[in-house]
Amino acid sequence: MRETPTIAVFRPDDERLADAVSLLEDLGADPVADPMLAVKATDATPRTDAEYVVLTSKTGAELVSQAGWDPGAQTVCAIGPATADALRAEGYAVDVVPEEYTSSGLVAELADDIDGARIEVARSDHGSPVLLEGFEGAGAYVHETILYRLVRPEGSGESAELAANGALDAACFTSSLTVEHFLEAAAERGIREDALAGLADATVGVIGEPTAETARSLGIDADVIPDDAMFDALARETVAAVSDR
């Protein structure tokens, strides 16, 4: 390992990426900013005829605010504190944030209260089925509104080149889609197998078990899965694992 570890980060190219780079630098790493997600808004807004409305991202919070969405008397649920903070920053009251910041955690938080209730889930086109299936299993009537689509930005893949050349010490994957897009970028360059081999020799951090499952299904073993599904924990634990290695 190099004295200053090279760590790839795949957040969208906005303040989230800037904050991630700053954090990794503060932790003594040399971050490689390689955005693997770009947002294409659909201009849709959440339905207002449900008792509960669920938001799952900062992007979703900002888009519904821009569209002038008014939740009225709906119970507003955020999947975690980052989404909750974004909703509050846009002027919305947040009624529910689960103790476990995952889809299954939110299902568990609401399961006893939603039998027969209508739930609106407003999110990206790549949301986990866990929310929808979990709510339906608890007896709720569920509708999903796609607020935005997630695509791979043109030019992404610098990190795949580094991995293929053995020049990447670690990678921080923040969703299943970042894993998929990383490998798409590698395949586009004709280096998919070399990039996989490079990740096998590196430290791979993923933000939660769903992302770890996706990674495993694509031939990538996760070394770090923080209990707290937040980027701060992912970055800190990944840097620590690289140092220990």
XYZ file of N, CA and C in Angstrom:
735
model
N 0.833 -1.203 0.000
C 0.000 0.000 0.000
C 0.862 1.245 0.000
N 0.418 2.263 -0.731
C 1.134 3.532 -0.740
C 0.978 4.238 0.609
N 1.951 5.116 0.935
C 1.919 5.826 2.213
C 0.612 6.615 2.360
N 0.175 7.246 1.267
C -1.136 7.901 1.236
C -2.040 7.064 0.357
N -2.993 6.339 0.942
C -3.806 5.408 0.140
C -4.703 6.128 -0.866
N -4.778 5.546 -2.045
C -5.646 6.066 -3.102
C -7.006 5.393 -2.992
N -8.044 6.198 -2.769
C -9.383 5.646 -2.518
C -10.389 6.283 -3.474
N -11.099 5.449 -4.207
C -12.101 5.935 -5.163
C -13.423 6.187 -4.455
N -14.086 7.260 -4.873
C -15.397 7.597 -4.325
C -16.317 7.950 -5.491
N -17.574 7.519 -5.425
C -18.451 7.523 -6.595
C -19.706 8.363 -6.428
N -19.717 9.319 -5.522
C -20.916 10.098 -5.242
C -21.289 11.000 -6.430
N -22.548 11.431 -6.503
C -22.941 12.364 -7.572
C -22.103 13.636 -7.526
N -21.911 14.245 -8.682
C -20.991 15.384 -8.807
C -21.642 16.676 -8.320
N -21.826 16.764 -7.021
C -22.347 17.971 -6.387
C -21.679 18.096 -5.029
N -22.331 18.751 -4.076
C -21.684 18.938 -2.769
C -21.414 17.616 -2.065
N -22.165 16.557 -2.414
C -21.911 15.260 -1.789
C -20.531 14.723 -2.172
N -20.153 14.900 -3.425
C -18.829 14.476 -3.855
C -17.754 15.356 -3.231
N -17.987 16.662 -3.209
C -17.016 17.580 -2.607
C -16.814 17.255 -1.134
N -17.908 16.982 -0.424
C -17.807 16.645 0.995
C -17.077 15.323 1.201
N -17.342 14.356 0.319
C -16.679 13.056 0.431
C -15.181 13.187 0.211
N -14.802 13.957 -0.793
C -13.377 14.181 -1.074
C -12.706 14.865 0.111
N -13.362 15.873 0.663
C -12.806 16.599 1.803
C -12.621 15.672 3.003
N -13.607 14.830 3.275
C -13.513 13.908 4.400
C -12.357 12.930 4.210
N -12.253 12.347 3.024
C -11.176 11.390 2.777
C -9.803 12.055 2.902
N -9.699 13.282 2.438
C -8.431 14.011 2.591
C -8.123 14.228 4.067
N -9.135 14.590 4.849
C -8.942 14.790 6.288
C -8.521 13.494 6.975
N -8.946 12.371 6.429
C -8.595 11.070 7.003
C -7.235 10.559 6.520
N -6.563 11.369 5.698
C -5.216 11.009 5.249
C -5.154 10.210 3.977
N -6.238 10.235 3.195
C -6.273 9.486 1.939
C -6.132 10.423 0.752
N -5.830 9.822 -0.394
C -5.775 10.541 -1.669
C -7.021 10.131 -2.457
N -8.097 10.929 -2.387
C -9.353 10.516 -3.025
C -9.329 10.644 -4.541
N -9.971 9.685 -5.186
C -10.203 9.741 -6.632
C -11.696 9.962 -6.818
N -12.084 11.153 -7.233
C -13.496 11.487 -7.434
C -13.927 10.995 -8.810
N -14.753 9.981 -8.824
C -15.195 9.363 -10.079
C -16.709 9.183 -10.033
N -17.484 10.254 -10.273
C -18.947 10.164 -10.142
C -19.522 9.055 -11.026
N -20.329 8.202 -10.410
C -20.963 7.109 -11.141
C -22.472 7.287 -11.265
N -22.980 8.417 -10.763
C -24.412 8.674 -10.825
C -24.683 10.105 -11.263
N -25.612 10.267 -12.179
C -26.112 11.586 -12.553
C -27.638 11.526 -12.519
N -28.240 12.651 -12.176
C -29.685 12.700 -11.954
C -30.410 13.280 -13.157
N -31.478 12.591 -13.599
C -32.383 13.117 -14.619
C -33.780 13.174 -14.012
N -34.230 14.366 -13.707
C -35.534 14.530 -13.064
C -36.667 14.153 -14.010
N -37.734 13.581 -13.456
C -38.910 13.217 -14.253
C -39.994 14.291 -14.170
N -39.827 15.231 -13.247
C -40.816 16.292 -12.983
C -42.100 15.759 -12.357
N -42.070 14.519 -11.888
C -43.226 13.970 -11.172
C -43.215 14.455 -9.727
N -44.368 14.434 -9.095
C -44.475 14.778 -7.678
C -45.214 13.667 -6.942
N -44.989 13.539 -5.639
C -45.671 12.475 -4.880
C -47.187 12.662 -4.882
N -47.893 11.549 -4.886
C -49.343 11.615 -4.732
C -49.680 12.143 -3.345
N -50.787 12.817 -3.236
C -51.170 13.419 -1.958
C -52.361 12.728 -1.314
N -52.753 11.558 -1.836
C -53.916 10.858 -1.284
C -53.519 9.689 -0.391
N -52.266 9.676 0.064
C -51.792 8.615 0.947
C -51.624 9.147 2.368
N -51.734 8.245 3.337
C -51.515 8.666 4.725
C -50.036 8.885 5.024
N -49.177 8.094 4.378
C -47.739 8.180 4.591
C -47.048 8.466 3.262
N -46.000 9.283 3.312
C -45.165 9.478 2.133
C -43.710 9.267 2.555
N -42.985 8.498 1.752
C -41.614 8.112 2.076
C -40.660 8.729 1.067
N -39.653 9.434 1.563
C -38.564 9.962 0.739
C -37.281 9.230 1.115
N -36.438 8.969 0.130
C -35.272 8.119 0.390
C -33.942 8.770 0.059
N -33.934 10.056 -0.311
C -32.657 10.678 -0.673
C -32.731 12.195 -0.580
N -31.564 12.792 -0.459
C -31.437 14.255 -0.493
C -31.934 14.790 -1.832
N -31.593 14.098 -2.922
C -32.026 14.516 -4.254
C -33.547 14.565 -4.335
N -34.204 13.534 -3.823
C -35.651 13.509 -3.841
C -36.251 14.661 -3.058
N -35.657 14.955 -1.903
C -36.145 16.070 -1.086
C -36.060 17.385 -1.849
N -34.948 17.599 -2.526
C -34.764 18.847 -3.269
C -35.716 18.931 -4.460
N -35.939 17.814 -5.138
C -36.805 17.833 -6.319
C -38.266 18.088 -5.954
N -38.739 17.472 -4.873
C -40.147 17.709 -4.515
C -40.346 19.151 -4.051
N -39.322 19.710 -3.421
C -39.411 21.114 -3.005
C -39.461 22.035 -4.214
N -38.595 21.760 -5.194
C -38.581 22.577 -6.402
C -39.914 22.509 -7.137
N -40.575 21.368 -7.041
C -41.862 21.181 -7.720
C -43.026 21.759 -6.922
N -42.747 22.270 -5.711
C -43.796 22.872 -4.906
C -44.685 21.886 -4.185
N -44.182 20.689 -3.939
C -44.980 19.657 -3.263
C -45.360 20.092 -1.851
N -46.636 19.855 -1.497
C -47.148 20.147 -0.161
C -47.714 18.855 0.420
N -47.080 18.306 1.473
C -47.558 17.035 2.025
C -48.856 17.137 2.806
N -49.291 18.349 3.125
C -50.533 18.484 3.876
C -50.470 17.734 5.191
N -51.442 16.865 5.407
C -51.516 16.120 6.669
C -50.816 14.773 6.597
N -50.122 14.492 5.503
C -49.434 13.212 5.370
C -48.333 13.064 6.416
N -48.101 11.834 6.830
C -46.964 11.523 7.700
C -45.734 11.390 6.817
N -44.756 12.273 7.015
C -43.561 12.307 6.168
C -42.472 11.441 6.797
N -41.979 10.484 6.021
C -40.976 9.540 6.501
C -39.691 9.690 5.684
N -38.566 9.730 6.372
C -37.256 9.784 5.713
C -36.511 8.499 6.032
N -35.789 7.965 5.064
C -35.120 6.686 5.268
C -33.933 6.786 6.211
N -33.403 8.007 6.385
C -32.267 8.201 7.275
C -32.069 9.669 7.571
N -31.080 10.000 8.413
C -30.895 11.389 8.834
C -30.476 12.333 7.718
N -29.730 11.850 6.719
C -29.327 12.734 5.622
C -30.552 13.194 4.837
N -31.464 12.262 4.563
C -32.699 12.617 3.869
C -33.563 13.516 4.748
N -33.617 13.197 6.031
C -34.406 14.019 6.956
C -33.873 15.444 7.013
N -32.548 15.577 7.096
C -31.943 16.910 7.141
C -32.250 17.690 5.862
N -32.202 16.986 4.709
C -32.486 17.647 3.438
C -33.941 18.105 3.382
N -34.850 17.288 3.872
C -36.262 17.674 3.902
C -36.481 18.882 4.808
N -35.862 18.867 5.968
C -36.008 20.000 6.887
C -35.407 21.268 6.288
N -34.300 21.117 5.572
C -33.673 22.279 4.939
C -34.592 22.899 3.894
N -35.472 22.081 3.320
C -36.432 22.575 2.337
C -37.727 23.051 2.991
N -37.791 22.989 4.319
C -38.953 23.512 5.032
C -40.009 22.492 5.396
N -39.713 21.204 5.227
C -40.676 20.163 5.553
C -40.467 19.623 6.962
N -41.548 19.301 7.636
C -41.470 18.596 8.915
C -41.315 17.103 8.621
N -40.458 16.444 9.383
C -40.237 15.008 9.208
C -40.798 14.289 10.429
N -41.679 13.339 10.200
C -42.359 12.660 11.303
C -41.689 11.358 11.719
N -41.056 10.672 10.763
C -40.488 9.353 11.059
C -39.103 9.224 10.440
N -38.119 8.833 11.257
C -36.786 8.432 10.798
C -36.464 7.133 11.536
N -36.228 6.036 10.846
C -36.016 4.761 11.546
C -34.692 4.739 12.305
N -34.624 3.874 13.307
C -33.373 3.713 14.054
C -32.298 3.106 13.156
N -32.707 2.186 12.293
C -31.781 1.585 11.314
C -32.025 2.264 9.978
N -30.988 2.891 9.417
C -31.155 3.736 8.233
C -31.127 2.931 6.933
N -32.064 2.010 6.814
C -32.160 1.161 5.627
C -33.624 0.976 5.273
N -33.857 0.397 4.090
C -35.236 0.106 3.690
C -35.898 -0.837 4.685
N -35.201 -1.899 5.080
C -35.778 -2.850 6.028
C -35.998 -2.193 7.386
N -35.113 -1.253 7.747
C -35.283 -0.541 9.011
C -36.536 0.314 9.008
N -36.822 0.959 7.879
C -38.035 1.787 7.796
C -39.287 0.919 7.792
N -39.215 -0.214 7.106
C -40.351 -1.138 7.124
C -40.631 -1.584 8.557
N -39.583 -1.949 9.287
C -39.756 -2.399 10.670
C -40.335 -1.288 11.538
N -39.904 -0.046 11.279
C -40.376 1.096 12.062
C -41.890 1.311 11.896
N -42.398 1.072 10.686
C -43.795 1.381 10.389
C -44.727 0.168 10.420
N -44.165 -1.025 10.447
C -44.952 -2.243 10.194
C -46.188 -2.374 11.074
N -46.085 -1.981 12.333
C -47.216 -2.174 13.247
C -48.343 -1.157 13.049
N -48.094 -0.137 12.239
C -49.051 0.968 12.129
C -49.712 1.112 10.764
N -49.333 0.273 9.790
C -49.735 0.581 8.416
C -50.692 -0.425 7.790
N -51.197 -1.356 8.559
C -52.158 -2.306 7.992
C -53.373 -1.535 7.475
N -53.633 -1.628 6.190
C -54.744 -0.934 5.567
C -54.467 0.500 5.162
N -53.262 0.993 5.468
C -52.928 2.387 5.143
C -52.419 2.501 3.712
N -52.497 3.715 3.182
C -51.939 4.018 1.862
C -50.576 4.674 2.041
N -49.584 4.140 1.332
C -48.223 4.657 1.433
C -47.722 5.055 0.054
N -47.208 6.251 -0.039
C -46.581 6.760 -1.268
C -45.070 6.728 -1.083
N -44.371 6.043 -1.979
C -42.903 5.980 -1.957
C -42.394 6.795 -3.143
N -41.686 7.869 -2.848
C -41.202 8.770 -3.903
C -39.687 8.714 -3.931
N -39.119 8.249 -5.069
C -37.683 7.985 -5.092
C -37.172 7.870 -6.522
N -35.956 7.324 -6.654
C -35.358 7.142 -7.976
C -35.903 5.891 -8.647
N -35.499 5.694 -9.885
C -35.939 4.509 -10.627
C -35.152 3.260 -10.255
N -34.191 3.385 -9.350
C -33.400 2.224 -8.958
C -33.578 1.893 -7.478
N -34.758 2.187 -6.945
C -35.017 1.890 -5.538
C -35.112 0.394 -5.284
N -34.693 -0.006 -4.088
C -34.772 -1.408 -3.686
C -36.223 -1.858 -3.577
N -36.526 -3.103 -3.961
C -37.890 -3.613 -3.800
C -38.251 -3.875 -2.339
N -37.265 -3.807 -1.444
C -37.496 -4.123 -0.034
C -38.595 -3.248 0.562
N -38.577 -1.942 0.243
C -39.592 -1.041 0.777
C -40.997 -1.445 0.328
N -41.165 -1.587 -0.965
C -42.493 -1.889 -1.507
C -43.002 -3.226 -0.991
N -42.159 -4.245 -1.049
C -42.568 -5.575 -0.616
C -42.827 -5.612 0.890
N -41.972 -4.896 1.642
C -42.137 -4.880 3.090
C -43.422 -4.201 3.513
N -43.725 -3.054 2.903
C -44.964 -2.350 3.240
C -46.189 -3.181 2.850
N -46.133 -3.782 1.672
C -47.260 -4.615 1.233
C -47.432 -5.812 2.166
N -46.319 -6.387 2.603
C -46.380 -7.509 3.531
C -46.985 -7.133 4.866
N -46.875 -5.840 5.233
C -47.459 -5.354 6.491
C -48.913 -4.926 6.307
N -49.453 -5.124 5.095
C -50.863 -4.852 4.858
C -51.177 -3.498 4.267
N -50.154 -2.755 3.852
C -50.384 -1.418 3.301
C -50.678 -1.484 1.804
N -51.327 -0.421 1.313
C -51.518 -0.232 -0.118
C -50.420 0.733 -0.573
N -49.586 0.294 -1.493
C -48.365 1.033 -1.806
C -48.382 1.554 -3.239
N -47.995 2.810 -3.409
C -47.799 3.390 -4.735
C -46.404 3.992 -4.799
N -45.747 3.825 -5.928
C -44.399 4.369 -6.113
C -44.417 5.446 -7.190
N -43.809 6.590 -6.892
C -43.625 7.651 -7.879
C -42.134 7.809 -8.140
N -41.753 7.778 -9.416
C -40.352 7.945 -9.795
C -40.069 9.434 -9.959
N -39.284 9.980 -9.044
C -38.940 11.401 -9.082
C -37.793 11.693 -10.036
N -36.887 10.726 -10.177
C -35.717 10.953 -11.032
C -35.109 9.619 -11.442
N -34.389 9.669 -12.550
C -33.682 8.494 -13.042
C -32.184 8.694 -12.832
N -31.505 7.609 -12.509
C -30.065 7.659 -12.254
C -29.320 7.041 -13.439
N -28.432 7.797 -14.021
C -27.676 7.340 -15.187
C -26.188 7.467 -14.893
N -25.383 6.780 -15.687
C -23.926 6.878 -15.522
C -23.409 8.062 -16.327
N -22.665 8.970 -15.689
C -22.164 10.142 -16.410
C -21.163 9.750 -17.497
N -21.162 10.500 -18.567
C -20.158 10.296 -19.611
C -18.772 10.580 -19.035
N -17.812 9.777 -19.419
C -16.439 10.004 -18.978
C -16.086 9.361 -17.657
N -17.058 8.736 -16.999
C -16.740 8.079 -15.729
C -15.887 6.844 -15.983
N -15.093 6.468 -14.986
C -14.298 5.245 -15.116
C -12.826 5.386 -14.827
N -12.375 6.572 -14.398
C -10.966 6.726 -14.042
C -10.558 5.707 -12.977
N -11.445 5.467 -12.025
C -11.138 4.528 -10.944
C -10.976 3.103 -11.470
N -11.736 2.751 -12.499
C -11.605 1.415 -13.086
C -10.238 1.247 -13.726
N -9.762 2.294 -14.381
C -8.416 2.263 -14.961
C -7.370 2.062 -13.870
N -7.519 2.787 -12.770
C -6.573 2.662 -11.663
C -6.605 1.258 -11.073
N -7.803 0.727 -10.879
C -7.930 -0.625 -10.334
C -7.273 -1.647 -11.253
N -7.518 -1.503 -12.546
C -6.947 -2.442 -13.518
C -5.431 -2.400 -13.529
N -4.873 -1.242 -13.198
C -3.419 -1.071 -13.187
C -2.803 -1.306 -11.812
N -3.614 -1.759 -10.859
C -3.104 -2.026 -9.524
C -2.770 -0.770 -8.743
N -3.380 0.351 -9.119
C -3.043 1.636 -8.502
C -4.146 2.154 -7.586
N -5.099 1.292 -7.208
C -6.195 1.704 -6.335
C -6.108 0.895 -5.045
N -6.044 1.607 -3.916
C -5.949 0.922 -2.627
C -7.319 0.571 -2.060
N -8.331 1.359 -2.400
C -9.670 1.107 -1.847
C -10.727 1.793 -2.693
N -11.971 1.359 -2.495
C -13.112 1.983 -3.163
C -14.272 2.022 -2.182
N -15.030 3.121 -2.225
C -16.206 3.302 -1.355
C -17.461 3.325 -2.218
N -18.172 2.201 -2.280
C -19.394 2.111 -3.074
C -20.592 2.496 -2.204
N -21.387 3.441 -2.687
C -22.484 3.982 -1.885
C -23.868 3.504 -2.323
N -23.936 2.616 -3.288
C -25.208 2.009 -3.693
C -24.912 0.869 -4.650
N -25.909 0.022 -4.853
C -25.739 -1.064 -5.822
C -25.441 -0.506 -7.208
N -26.081 0.607 -7.537
C -25.906 1.170 -8.870
C -24.480 1.668 -9.097
N -23.815 2.164 -8.052
C -22.418 2.586 -8.255
C -21.535 1.382 -8.581
N -21.847 0.234 -7.998
C -21.099 -0.986 -8.325
C -21.329 -1.356 -9.786
N -22.595 -1.359 -10.186
C -22.929 -1.732 -11.556
C -22.305 -0.767 -12.563
N -22.371 0.523 -12.269
C -21.825 1.514 -13.200
C -20.299 1.464 -13.254
N -19.658 1.165 -12.132
C -18.204 0.985 -12.136
C -17.814 -0.118 -13.123
N -18.508 -1.237 -13.055
C -18.179 -2.356 -13.949
C -18.582 -2.069 -15.389
N -19.653 -1.311 -15.586
C -20.015 -0.891 -16.949
C -18.921 -0.016 -17.546
N -18.416 0.916 -16.739
C -17.342 1.800 -17.212
C -16.085 0.994 -17.540
N -15.803 -0.003 -16.713
C -14.641 -0.855 -16.967
C -14.828 -1.659 -18.253
N -16.026 -2.211 -18.434
C -16.302 -2.994 -19.648
C -16.205 -2.123 -20.889
N -16.670 -0.889 -20.777
C -16.611 0.044 -21.900
C -15.171 0.265 -22.356
N -14.252 0.175 -21.394
C -12.823 0.365 -21.691
C -12.104 -0.942 -22.002
N -12.848 -2.061 -21.930
C -12.252 -3.361 -22.199
C -11.361 -3.867 -21.092
N -11.617 -3.423 -19.848
C -10.745 -3.794 -18.726
C -11.541 -4.378 -17.559
N -12.708 -4.929 -17.828
C -13.572 -5.384 -16.738
C -12.878 -6.407 -15.851
N -12.300 -7.429 -16.434
C -11.659 -8.479 -15.639
C -10.447 -7.947 -14.883
N -9.677 -7.071 -15.513
C -8.524 -6.488 -14.833
C -8.971 -5.596 -13.676
N -10.066 -4.867 -13.866
C -10.583 -4.020 -12.790
C -11.073 -4.873 -11.629
N -11.743 -5.976 -11.926
C -12.174 -6.891 -10.866
C -10.981 -7.447 -10.101
N -9.924 -7.805 -10.838
C -8.721 -8.311 -10.177
C -8.097 -7.234 -9.296
N -8.123 -5.996 -9.766
C -7.585 -4.898 -8.973
C -8.374 -4.669 -7.703
N -9.713 -4.779 -7.778
C -10.531 -4.628 -6.573
C -10.291 -5.777 -5.601
N -10.015 -6.965 -6.128
C -9.742 -8.107 -5.250
C -8.496 -7.869 -4.406
N -7.571 -7.094 -4.924
C -6.341 -6.776 -4.190
C -6.472 -5.511 -3.357
N -7.590 -4.813 -3.489
C -7.813 -3.560 -2.772
C -8.787 -3.792 -1.613
N -9.076 -2.747 -0.859
C -10.084 -2.789 0.198
C -11.385 -2.222 -0.363
N -12.424 -3.009 -0.314
C -13.718 -2.594 -0.857
C -14.677 -2.295 0.288
N -15.143 -1.039 0.354
C -16.147 -0.645 1.325
C -17.476 -0.424 0.640
N -18.561 -0.911 1.258
C -19.902 -0.719 0.715
C -20.802 -0.187 1.824
N -21.824 0.570 1.454
C -22.588 1.308 2.456
C -23.621 0.473 3.200
N -23.924 -0.719 2.733
C -24.904 -1.548 3.422
C -24.988 -2.921 2.788
N -25.754 -3.804 3.422
C -25.836 -5.174 2.957
C -26.434 -5.306 1.546
N -27.460 -4.528 1.162
C -27.943 -4.638 -0.224
C -26.854 -4.360 -1.254
N -26.011 -3.348 -0.986
C -24.911 -3.049 -1.900
C -23.889 -4.178 -1.881
N -23.649 -4.748 -0.705
C -22.721 -5.877 -0.600
C -23.225 -7.070 -1.406
N -24.538 -7.306 -1.362
C -25.109 -8.425 -2.120
C -24.935 -8.214 -3.624
N -25.177 -6.993 -4.071
C -24.972 -6.692 -5.487
C -23.516 -6.908 -5.872
N -22.613 -6.406 -5.047
C -21.184 -6.553 -5.328
C -20.810 -8.032 -5.429
N -21.270 -8.828 -4.459
C -20.943 -10.263 -4.487
C -21.468 -10.928 -5.748
N -22.685 -10.544 -6.158
C -23.279 -11.162 -7.347
C -22.490 -10.844 -8.611
N -21.689 -9.770 -8.553
C -20.901 -9.341 -9.708
C -19.416 -9.669 -9.556
N -19.083 -10.455 -8.534
C -17.706 -10.908 -8.381
C -16.829 -10.024 -7.520
N -17.428 -9.163 -6.682
C -16.671 -8.256 -5.825
C -17.012 -8.564 -4.369
N -16.012 -8.893 -3.572
C -16.218 -9.157 -2.152
C -16.013 -7.880 -1.355
N -16.946 -7.583 -0.473
C -16.855 -6.384 0.361
C -16.029 -6.688 1.610
N -15.094 -5.801 1.903
C -14.276 -5.924 3.106
C -14.836 -5.117 4.261
N -15.579 -4.052 3.935
C -16.103 -3.134 4.949
C -17.589 -2.892 4.693
N -18.408 -3.171 5.717
C -19.841 -2.852 5.683
C -20.168 -2.211 7.023
N -20.175 -0.890 7.102
C -20.404 -0.252 8.404
C -21.808 -0.511 8.935
N -21.933 -0.583 10.257
C -23.251 -0.745 10.861
C -24.122 0.474 10.594
N -23.500 1.649 10.559
C -24.192 2.898 10.283
C -24.108 3.158 8.779
N -25.248 3.070 8.099
C -25.257 3.193 6.632
C -25.191 4.658 6.203
N -24.096 5.305 6.556
C -23.845 6.700 6.204
C -22.437 6.797 5.611
N -22.224 7.789 4.703
C -20.928 7.861 4.038
C -19.799 8.123 5.019
N -20.054 8.922 6.037
C -19.010 9.234 7.014
C -18.453 7.952 7.632
N -19.354 7.063 8.060
C -18.919 5.793 8.649
C -18.210 4.927 7.619
N -18.727 4.893 6.398
C -18.101 4.104 5.334
C -16.684 4.577 5.079
N -16.492 5.882 4.965
C -15.168 6.436 4.685
C -14.196 6.125 5.823
N -14.626 6.375 7.049
C -13.742 6.165 8.197
C -13.339 4.699 8.350
N -14.304 3.811 8.208
C -14.007 2.391 8.379
C -13.176 1.844 7.213
N -13.395 2.376 6.015
C -12.589 1.940 4.868
C -11.147 2.390 5.024
N -10.939 3.637 5.408
C -9.579 4.136 5.622
C -8.891 3.332 6.720
N -9.604 3.047 7.797
C -9.025 2.248 8.890
C -8.637 0.849 8.410
N -9.489 0.247 7.579
C -9.210 -1.096 7.073
C -7.992 -1.093 6.156
N -7.867 -0.034 5.351
C -6.685 0.069 4.477
C -5.430 0.188 5.331
N -5.484 0.963 6.371
C -4.320 1.154 7.251
C -3.950 -0.154 7.929
N -4.965 -0.900 8.403
C -4.700 -2.177 9.063
C -4.092 -3.189 8.110
N -4.523 -3.069 6.861
C -4.020 -4.008 5.841
C -2.579 -3.697 5.502
